[in-house]
Coordinates of C-alpha atoms and ligand atoms in Angstrom, one line a residue:
M1 CA 114.7 69.1 -14.4
G2 CA 116.7 71.7 -16.3
V3 CA 118.9 69.7 -18.7
K4 CA 122.4 71.1 -18.7
D5 CA 124.8 69.0 -20.7
I6 CA 123.9 67.2 -23.8
V7 CA 126.5 65.2 -25.6
I8 CA 125.8 64.1 -29.2
I9 CA 127.8 61.3 -30.8
G10 CA 128.2 61.8 -34.5
A11 CA 128.1 64.9 -36.7
G12 CA 126.1 63.3 -39.6
L13 CA 122.7 64.9 -40.5
T14 CA 121.0 63.4 -37.5
G15 CA 123.5 64.7 -34.9
L16 CA 123.8 68.1 -36.7
R17 CA 120.1 68.7 -36.7
A18 CA 119.7 67.6 -33.1
A19 CA 122.5 70.0 -32.1
Q20 CA 120.9 72.8 -34.1
S21 CA 117.5 72.2 -32.5
L22 CA 119.0 72.2 -29.0
S23 CA 121.3 75.2 -29.5
E24 CA 119.6 77.7 -27.3
K25 CA 118.1 75.2 -24.8
A26 CA 121.0 73.3 -23.4
R27 CA 124.8 73.1 -23.4
V28 CA 125.6 70.9 -26.4
T29 CA 128.8 69.1 -27.4
V30 CA 129.0 67.1 -30.6
L31 CA 131.8 64.5 -30.8
E32 CA 132.8 63.4 -34.4
K33 CA 135.4 60.9 -35.2
N34 CA 136.2 62.4 -38.6
D35 CA 137.9 65.7 -39.4
R36 CA 134.8 67.1 -41.0
P37 CA 131.0 67.0 -40.7
G38 CA 128.3 65.2 -42.6
G39 CA 128.9 61.5 -42.2
L40 CA 127.5 59.9 -45.3
V41 CA 126.5 63.4 -46.6
Q42 CA 129.9 64.6 -47.9
T43 CA 131.3 65.7 -51.2
K44 CA 135.0 65.0 -52.0
E45 CA 136.9 66.8 -54.7
I46 CA 139.4 64.6 -56.7
D47 CA 141.1 65.6 -60.0
G48 CA 138.5 68.3 -60.3
F49 CA 135.6 65.8 -59.9
K50 CA 133.2 66.1 -57.0
H51 CA 132.1 62.7 -55.7
D52 CA 129.5 62.0 -53.0
H53 CA 129.2 58.7 -51.1
T54 CA 127.4 57.2 -54.1
G55 CA 124.1 58.9 -55.1
H56 CA 122.6 61.2 -52.4
F57 CA 119.4 62.8 -53.7
L58 CA 116.7 64.6 -51.7
H59 CA 113.1 63.3 -51.9
F60 CA 110.8 65.1 -49.7
K61 CA 107.7 63.8 -48.0
E62 CA 107.2 67.0 -46.0
K63 CA 107.0 70.5 -47.5
A64 CA 108.4 71.9 -44.2
K65 CA 111.6 69.8 -44.7
K66 CA 112.0 71.0 -48.3
N67 CA 111.6 74.6 -47.2
F68 CA 114.2 74.0 -44.4
V69 CA 116.7 72.6 -46.9
R70 CA 116.0 75.2 -49.5
K71 CA 116.6 78.0 -46.9
L72 CA 119.7 76.3 -45.6
V73 CA 121.5 75.8 -48.9
A74 CA 120.0 79.0 -50.6
P75 CA 116.9 78.6 -52.9
E76 CA 118.9 79.1 -56.1
K77 CA 121.3 76.3 -55.2
L78 CA 118.7 73.6 -54.7
L79 CA 118.2 72.1 -58.1
E80 CA 114.9 70.3 -59.0
I81 CA 115.6 67.4 -61.3
Q82 CA 113.2 65.1 -63.2
R83 CA 114.5 61.6 -62.7
K84 CA 115.9 59.7 -65.7
S85 CA 116.7 56.2 -64.5
Y86 CA 117.0 52.9 -66.3
I87 CA 117.4 49.1 -65.9
Y88 CA 119.9 47.2 -67.9
T89 CA 118.3 43.9 -68.8
D90 CA 118.3 41.6 -71.7
R91 CA 121.3 43.6 -73.0
R92 CA 119.3 46.8 -73.4
Y93 CA 118.4 49.8 -71.3
I94 CA 114.7 50.1 -70.4
P95 CA 113.2 52.9 -68.4
Y96 CA 112.7 52.5 -64.7
P97 CA 110.4 51.2 -63.1
F98 CA 110.5 47.8 -64.6
Q99 CA 106.8 46.9 -64.2
S100 CA 105.8 50.0 -66.2
H101 CA 108.0 49.3 -69.2
I102 CA 107.8 45.7 -70.0
N103 CA 106.8 46.5 -73.6
Y104 CA 110.5 47.3 -74.2
L105 CA 111.3 43.6 -73.8
P106 CA 110.9 40.7 -76.2
E107 CA 107.5 39.0 -76.7
N108 CA 108.2 35.9 -74.6
I109 CA 109.1 38.0 -71.6
R110 CA 106.1 40.3 -72.0
R111 CA 103.8 37.3 -72.3
R112 CA 105.2 35.6 -69.2
C113 CA 105.0 38.8 -67.1
L114 CA 101.4 39.4 -68.2
V115 CA 100.2 35.8 -67.7
E116 CA 101.8 35.5 -64.3
F117 CA 100.6 38.9 -63.2
L118 CA 97.0 38.0 -64.2
K119 CA 97.3 34.8 -62.1
T120 CA 98.0 36.9 -59.0
R121 CA 94.6 38.8 -59.6
Q122 CA 92.8 35.5 -59.6
E123 CA 94.1 34.3 -56.3
E124 CA 92.3 35.5 -53.2
D125 CA 94.6 35.6 -50.2
D126 CA 94.1 38.1 -47.5
S127 CA 96.7 36.6 -45.1
P128 CA 99.5 38.9 -44.0
Y129 CA 102.6 38.7 -46.2
S130 CA 105.1 36.3 -44.7
S131 CA 108.1 38.0 -46.4
F132 CA 109.2 40.6 -49.0
Y133 CA 109.4 37.7 -51.5
D134 CA 105.9 36.6 -50.6
W135 CA 104.7 40.2 -51.2
M136 CA 106.4 40.5 -54.5
M137 CA 105.1 37.1 -55.8
R138 CA 101.5 37.9 -54.6
E139 CA 101.5 41.5 -56.0
Y140 CA 103.6 41.2 -59.2
G141 CA 103.6 37.5 -60.2
R142 CA 106.5 35.2 -61.0
G143 CA 107.3 36.8 -64.3
I144 CA 108.2 40.3 -63.1
V145 CA 109.7 38.8 -59.9
E146 CA 112.1 36.6 -61.8
E147 CA 113.0 39.0 -64.5
F148 CA 113.8 41.9 -62.2
M149 CA 112.7 42.1 -58.6
L150 CA 114.3 38.9 -57.3
P151 CA 117.8 39.2 -59.0
Y152 CA 118.0 42.9 -58.2
N153 CA 117.0 42.7 -54.6
R154 CA 119.0 39.5 -53.9
K155 CA 122.1 41.3 -55.2
M156 CA 121.5 44.5 -53.3
W157 CA 120.4 43.0 -49.9
T158 CA 122.8 40.0 -50.2
V159 CA 120.1 37.7 -48.8
H160 CA 117.1 36.2 -50.5
P161 CA 114.0 38.4 -50.2
R162 CA 112.4 35.4 -48.4
E163 CA 114.5 36.3 -45.4
L164 CA 113.3 39.9 -45.4
T165 CA 110.1 41.2 -43.8
T166 CA 107.9 43.9 -45.4
E167 CA 108.4 46.4 -42.6
W168 CA 111.0 48.5 -44.4
M169 CA 109.2 49.0 -47.7
G170 CA 106.8 51.9 -47.2
R171 CA 107.3 54.3 -50.0
F172 CA 110.6 52.7 -51.1
V173 CA 109.0 50.0 -53.2
P174 CA 105.9 51.1 -55.2
K175 CA 102.7 49.0 -54.9
P176 CA 101.6 48.0 -58.4
A177 CA 98.4 49.4 -60.0
P178 CA 97.1 46.8 -62.6
E179 CA 96.5 49.6 -65.2
E180 CA 100.2 50.6 -64.9
I181 CA 101.5 47.1 -65.4
I182 CA 99.1 46.1 -68.1
G183 CA 99.5 49.5 -69.8
G184 CA 103.3 49.1 -69.7
I185 CA 103.0 45.7 -71.3
V186 CA 100.8 46.7 -74.2
S187 CA 102.5 50.0 -75.0
Q188 CA 105.6 52.1 -74.3
G189 CA 106.0 55.6 -73.1
K190 CA 104.8 55.7 -69.4
S191 CA 107.4 56.8 -66.9
G192 CA 107.9 58.9 -63.8
E193 CA 106.4 56.6 -61.2
G194 CA 107.9 55.7 -57.9
Y195 CA 108.8 57.6 -54.8
N196 CA 111.7 59.4 -56.5
A197 CA 110.2 60.7 -59.8
V198 CA 111.5 64.2 -59.0
F199 CA 114.4 64.8 -56.8
Y200 CA 116.4 67.7 -55.4
Y201 CA 120.1 68.3 -55.2
P202 CA 122.3 71.1 -54.1
E203 CA 124.6 72.6 -56.8
G204 CA 128.2 71.6 -56.2
G205 CA 127.4 68.4 -54.2
I206 CA 125.3 67.1 -51.4
G207 CA 128.1 68.0 -48.9
L208 CA 126.8 71.6 -49.0
L209 CA 123.7 70.5 -46.9
A210 CA 125.9 69.2 -44.1
D211 CA 128.4 72.0 -44.3
K212 CA 125.7 74.7 -44.0
L213 CA 124.1 72.9 -41.0
A214 CA 127.5 72.4 -39.3
G215 CA 128.2 76.1 -39.9
E216 CA 125.2 76.9 -37.5
I217 CA 126.6 74.8 -34.6
D218 CA 129.2 76.1 -32.2
N219 CA 130.6 73.1 -30.3
I220 CA 131.6 70.3 -32.7
I221 CA 134.8 68.5 -31.7
Y222 CA 136.4 66.7 -34.6
N223 CA 138.8 63.8 -34.5
A224 CA 137.0 62.7 -31.3
K225 CA 136.2 59.0 -31.8
V226 CA 134.0 57.8 -29.0
E227 CA 135.6 54.7 -27.5
K228 CA 133.4 54.2 -24.4
V229 CA 130.3 55.4 -22.8
N230 CA 130.0 54.7 -19.1
T231 CA 126.3 54.7 -18.3
E232 CA 126.8 54.5 -14.5
K233 CA 129.1 57.6 -14.4
K234 CA 127.3 59.3 -17.3
E235 CA 130.6 59.9 -19.0
V236 CA 131.8 59.6 -22.7
I237 CA 135.4 58.9 -23.5
A238 CA 136.6 60.2 -26.8
G239 CA 140.1 61.0 -28.1
G240 CA 141.6 60.4 -24.6
K241 CA 139.2 63.0 -23.0
K242 CA 136.1 62.6 -20.8
Y243 CA 132.8 64.4 -21.4
S244 CA 130.0 64.3 -18.7
Y245 CA 126.4 64.3 -19.8
D246 CA 123.0 64.6 -18.4
R247 CA 121.5 63.3 -21.6
L248 CA 123.3 61.5 -24.4
I249 CA 122.3 61.4 -28.1
N250 CA 123.7 58.5 -30.2
T251 CA 123.7 58.5 -33.9
V252 CA 126.4 55.8 -34.7
S253 CA 125.5 52.2 -35.6
L254 CA 123.3 50.7 -32.9
K255 CA 125.2 47.4 -33.4
E256 CA 128.5 49.1 -32.7
F257 CA 127.2 51.3 -29.9
A258 CA 125.4 48.5 -28.0
G259 CA 128.0 45.8 -28.8
E260 CA 131.3 47.8 -28.4
I261 CA 130.9 51.3 -27.0
L262 CA 128.5 50.9 -24.2
S263 CA 129.9 50.0 -20.8
P264 CA 128.9 48.2 -18.7
A265 CA 126.9 46.6 -21.5
G266 CA 125.7 43.3 -20.1
K267 CA 123.8 40.5 -22.0
E268 CA 120.7 42.6 -22.6
F269 CA 122.7 44.7 -25.1
S270 CA 125.3 42.4 -26.5
E271 CA 122.9 39.6 -27.4
A272 CA 120.5 42.0 -29.1
A273 CA 123.4 43.7 -30.9
E274 CA 124.7 40.4 -32.2
K275 CA 121.4 39.7 -34.0
L276 CA 121.4 43.1 -36.0
S277 CA 122.4 42.4 -39.6
H278 CA 123.5 44.7 -42.4
T279 CA 125.1 44.9 -45.7
F280 CA 128.7 46.1 -46.5
L281 CA 129.1 48.3 -49.5
L282 CA 132.1 48.7 -51.8
Y283 CA 131.7 51.4 -54.5
F284 CA 134.0 53.0 -57.0
S285 CA 134.0 56.7 -57.7
I286 CA 135.0 57.0 -61.4
G287 CA 136.0 59.9 -63.6
W288 CA 136.8 59.7 -67.4
D289 CA 137.6 61.7 -70.4
G290 CA 134.7 62.3 -72.8
D291 CA 131.1 61.5 -72.7
T292 CA 129.2 58.3 -71.8
G293 CA 129.1 55.6 -74.5
K294 CA 126.4 55.7 -77.1
E295 CA 124.2 52.9 -75.8
L296 CA 123.4 54.5 -72.5
P297 CA 120.4 56.9 -72.9
R298 CA 121.5 60.6 -72.9
R299 CA 121.7 62.3 -69.5
A300 CA 120.7 59.1 -67.5
H301 CA 121.0 59.7 -63.8
W302 CA 121.3 56.1 -62.7
V303 CA 120.9 52.6 -63.9
Y304 CA 119.9 49.3 -62.0
F305 CA 121.8 46.1 -63.0
P306 CA 119.9 43.0 -61.9
G307 CA 122.0 40.5 -63.9
D308 CA 124.5 38.1 -62.3
E309 CA 127.1 38.9 -64.9
F310 CA 127.7 42.3 -63.3
S311 CA 129.1 42.5 -59.8
F312 CA 127.5 45.9 -59.3
Y313 CA 123.8 46.5 -58.8
R314 CA 123.6 50.2 -59.5
V315 CA 125.6 52.8 -61.4
G316 CA 124.9 56.5 -61.2
F317 CA 126.2 59.5 -63.1
P318 CA 126.9 62.6 -61.1
S319 CA 128.1 64.5 -64.2
T320 CA 124.6 64.4 -65.7
L321 CA 123.0 66.3 -62.8
G322 CA 124.0 69.7 -64.2
A323 CA 125.4 70.6 -60.8
G324 CA 129.0 71.3 -61.7
L325 CA 130.4 68.0 -60.5
A326 CA 132.8 67.1 -63.3
P327 CA 135.3 69.2 -65.3
K328 CA 134.2 70.2 -68.9
G329 CA 134.6 67.4 -71.4
T330 CA 134.6 64.6 -68.8
S331 CA 132.0 62.3 -67.2
S332 CA 131.6 60.6 -63.8
A333 CA 130.0 57.7 -62.2
Y334 CA 129.7 55.6 -59.0
A335 CA 129.2 51.8 -59.1
E336 CA 128.0 50.0 -56.1
V337 CA 128.7 46.4 -55.1
S338 CA 127.1 44.8 -52.1
F339 CA 128.4 42.2 -49.7
S340 CA 127.5 40.6 -46.5
P341 CA 130.0 41.6 -43.9
E342 CA 131.3 38.0 -43.6
N343 CA 132.2 38.2 -47.3
A344 CA 133.7 41.6 -47.3
P345 CA 136.5 41.7 -50.0
S346 CA 140.2 41.9 -49.2
E347 CA 142.4 44.6 -50.8
K348 CA 143.5 42.2 -53.5
N349 CA 139.9 41.2 -54.3
I350 CA 139.0 44.9 -54.5
L351 CA 141.5 45.3 -57.3
N352 CA 140.1 42.3 -59.2
I353 CA 136.6 43.6 -58.7
K354 CA 137.7 47.0 -60.0
N355 CA 139.2 45.6 -63.2
D356 CA 136.2 43.4 -64.0
L357 CA 133.8 46.3 -63.2
L358 CA 135.6 48.7 -65.5
D359 CA 135.5 46.1 -68.3
K360 CA 131.8 45.6 -67.7
L361 CA 131.1 49.3 -67.8
V362 CA 132.9 49.5 -71.1
E363 CA 130.9 46.5 -72.4
A364 CA 127.6 48.1 -71.3
G365 CA 128.4 51.2 -73.2
I366 CA 128.9 53.4 -70.3
I367 CA 132.7 54.2 -70.4
P368 CA 134.0 54.7 -73.9
G369 CA 137.1 52.7 -73.2
R370 CA 139.5 51.7 -70.4
E371 CA 142.1 54.2 -71.7
A372 CA 139.7 57.1 -71.0
V373 CA 139.5 56.4 -67.2
I374 CA 141.1 59.2 -65.1
H375 CA 140.4 57.5 -61.8
A376 CA 138.3 54.6 -60.3
L377 CA 138.7 55.0 -56.5
P378 CA 137.4 52.3 -54.2
E379 CA 135.4 53.4 -51.1
I380 CA 133.8 51.4 -48.4
I381 CA 130.6 51.9 -46.3
K382 CA 130.9 49.2 -43.7
T383 CA 127.3 49.5 -42.6
A384 CA 125.2 50.5 -45.6
Y385 CA 121.8 48.9 -45.5
V386 CA 120.1 47.5 -42.3
I387 CA 118.6 44.1 -43.0
Y388 CA 115.0 43.7 -42.0
D389 CA 115.1 40.1 -41.1
K390 CA 113.1 38.2 -38.5
N391 CA 115.3 39.5 -35.6
H392 CA 115.3 43.2 -36.7
N393 CA 112.3 44.6 -34.9
K394 CA 112.7 42.8 -31.6
S395 CA 116.5 43.3 -31.2
R396 CA 116.4 47.0 -32.3
S397 CA 113.4 47.9 -30.0
A398 CA 115.0 46.1 -27.0
I399 CA 118.2 48.2 -27.4
I400 CA 116.5 51.5 -28.0
D401 CA 114.1 51.0 -25.0
A402 CA 116.9 49.9 -22.7
L403 CA 119.0 52.9 -23.7
A404 CA 116.2 55.4 -23.1
R405 CA 116.0 54.0 -19.5
R406 CA 119.6 55.1 -19.1
D407 CA 119.0 58.7 -20.5
I408 CA 120.5 57.7 -23.9
Y409 CA 118.4 58.6 -27.0
T410 CA 119.5 56.9 -30.2
G411 CA 118.4 57.5 -33.7
G412 CA 119.1 58.2 -37.4
R413 CA 119.6 55.6 -40.2
Y414 CA 122.1 53.6 -38.1
G415 CA 121.5 54.8 -34.6
G416 CA 117.8 54.0 -35.2
W417 CA 118.8 50.9 -37.2
E418 CA 116.5 51.4 -40.1
Y419 CA 116.2 52.0 -43.9
S420 CA 115.7 55.8 -44.1
S421 CA 116.7 58.9 -46.0
M422 CA 118.4 62.3 -45.3
E423 CA 115.0 63.9 -44.8
D424 CA 114.3 61.2 -42.1
A425 CA 117.7 62.0 -40.6
L426 CA 116.7 65.6 -40.1
K427 CA 113.4 64.5 -38.6
W428 CA 115.3 62.2 -36.3
G429 CA 117.5 65.0 -35.1
E430 CA 114.4 67.1 -34.2
D431 CA 112.8 64.2 -32.4
L432 CA 115.9 63.3 -30.4
A433 CA 116.3 66.9 -29.3
E434 CA 112.7 66.9 -28.1
L435 CA 113.1 63.6 -26.2
C436 CA 116.2 64.9 -24.5
L437 CA 114.4 68.0 -23.2
K438 CA 111.4 66.0 -21.8
Ligands
LIG501 C1 124.7 54.0 -50.4 C2 123.7 55.0 -49.8 C3 123.0 55.7 -50.6 C4 122.1 56.7 -50.0 N1 121.4 57.5 -50.8 C5 120.5 58.3 -50.3 C6 119.7 59.2 -51.1 O1 119.8 59.2 -52.4 N2 118.7 60.0 -50.6 C7 118.6 60.1 -49.2 O2 117.8 60.8 -48.7 N3 119.3 59.3 -48.4 C8 120.2 58.4 -48.9 N4 121.0 57.6 -48.1 C9 120.7 57.7 -46.6 C10 121.5 58.8 -45.9 O3 122.8 58.8 -46.2 C11 121.2 58.7 -44.4 O4 119.9 58.6 -44.1 C12 121.8 59.9 -43.6 O5 123.0 60.4 -44.1 C13 122.0 59.4 -42.1 O6 122.6 60.4 -41.4 P1 123.0 60.0 -39.9 O7 123.5 61.3 -39.3 O8 121.9 59.3 -39.2 O9 124.2 58.9 -40.0 P2 125.7 59.1 -40.5 O10 125.7 59.9 -41.7 O11 126.2 57.7 -40.5 O12 126.4 59.9 -39.4 C14 127.0 59.3 -38.2 C15 128.2 60.1 -37.8 O13 128.8 59.5 -36.7 C16 130.2 59.5 -36.8 N5 130.7 58.4 -36.0 C17 130.7 57.1 -36.2 N6 131.3 56.4 -35.2 C18 131.7 57.3 -34.3 C19 132.4 57.3 -33.1 N7 132.7 56.2 -32.5 N8 132.7 58.5 -32.4 C20 132.3 59.7 -32.9 N9 131.7 59.8 -34.2 C21 131.4 58.6 -34.8 C22 130.4 59.3 -38.3 O14 131.7 59.7 -38.7 C23 129.3 60.1 -38.9 O15 129.7 61.5 -39.1 C24 121.9 56.7 -48.6 C25 122.7 55.8 -47.8 C26 123.5 55.0 -48.3 C27 124.3 54.0 -47.5

């Protein structure tokens, strides 16, 4: 069959790349609820500062993707940056990753981490990991888990790691090498491990990537929020207008699409959608006069905060990227606070969180003083991280398979309901385009 009309919902990286891949092979319409492209990949300018939706750095698995992005944004605009990241623990900054830098901590912590790690090497257990928590305990031992992995992950995921499976981990959580851990306990100086030791970033903000991609696509309709998709009539309703399709690509949250947008949905979709869980993210984009405080290591890119005394779990510093994101003589940061959607904060709470957060940033030596702050703007990402609990795989697959039977192909971080990156979104776009043409 010659596919004629393909409608794509969402002009984030997934939708944009799908549209670009399909451009000469079908009639494509992209429907986007916002007035600009990019979804999470946008840069906003405020008071001369450029803020992304928290940190958005490119880590490439595939050389072809790196070349694609380099060409798109122009080679000289894609900066290659050596990561400088830290963990704030025991009232000091130690280099990331934790397990390679335990020597920076007091003797009692070093001893405990070593003894508990050695215990894990004595236990022979080949059974599959029952949870993310089981994995960390068996691979790292109670010391490292309780000092860093457990408090940090509980804060970020909003649930105990016992409730998470290991499906999502892949390259995101490094598997320990004994020599790395023991080496990091006996001496200092090792760094650079993990999946993001080097990262790439376009000069002027990550939004450039989406803007360039959108520039290559003809038919993007903005301010067109998709309200309903009628699978029987093969019709999309957005902004009061109807769009017919032969094939549909969805990139908006699978939970929202299956639970609210699809019609007629039926139990098959609504019950599975109900079981999909995610985190809700509140973050603050902050700009201030002057440098960062003296305690924070120079030119740090981001810091993890596992401690309960801080509401936030990570703080990053766009102004240190050397990408022209902050006016001369100023600094900028984003600070991320995670919630389960049931506990999402009210407006009044957001104000209290902001005040406490700014005080804590001063205390931790990041902002020189409250009086230096130019702005601290709250932003919300309602669906931030997909939670890989026991329902994740089954519910997600059930929806994706049932949609494909109705000529709807769904993908991307939220449309595919997974933990994935910008590079993965580009790949999703290509794969969805191919599926549509089959
Ligand atoms: C806090 C955070 C930090 C991240 N950091 C990194 C990082 O450092 N590196 C990295 O590689 N990746 C990072 N990511 C992941 C990255 O943002 C995503 O993988 C990628 O942007 C997903 O693109 P997408 O197009 O699939 O989804 P989205 O960007 O969510 O795009 C979906 C689009 O659909 C639109 N839409 C929604 N509902 C409707 C509707 N009803 N009708 C019409 N349009 C609609 C939205 O406005 C949006 O434009 C991060 C993600 C988060 C949440």
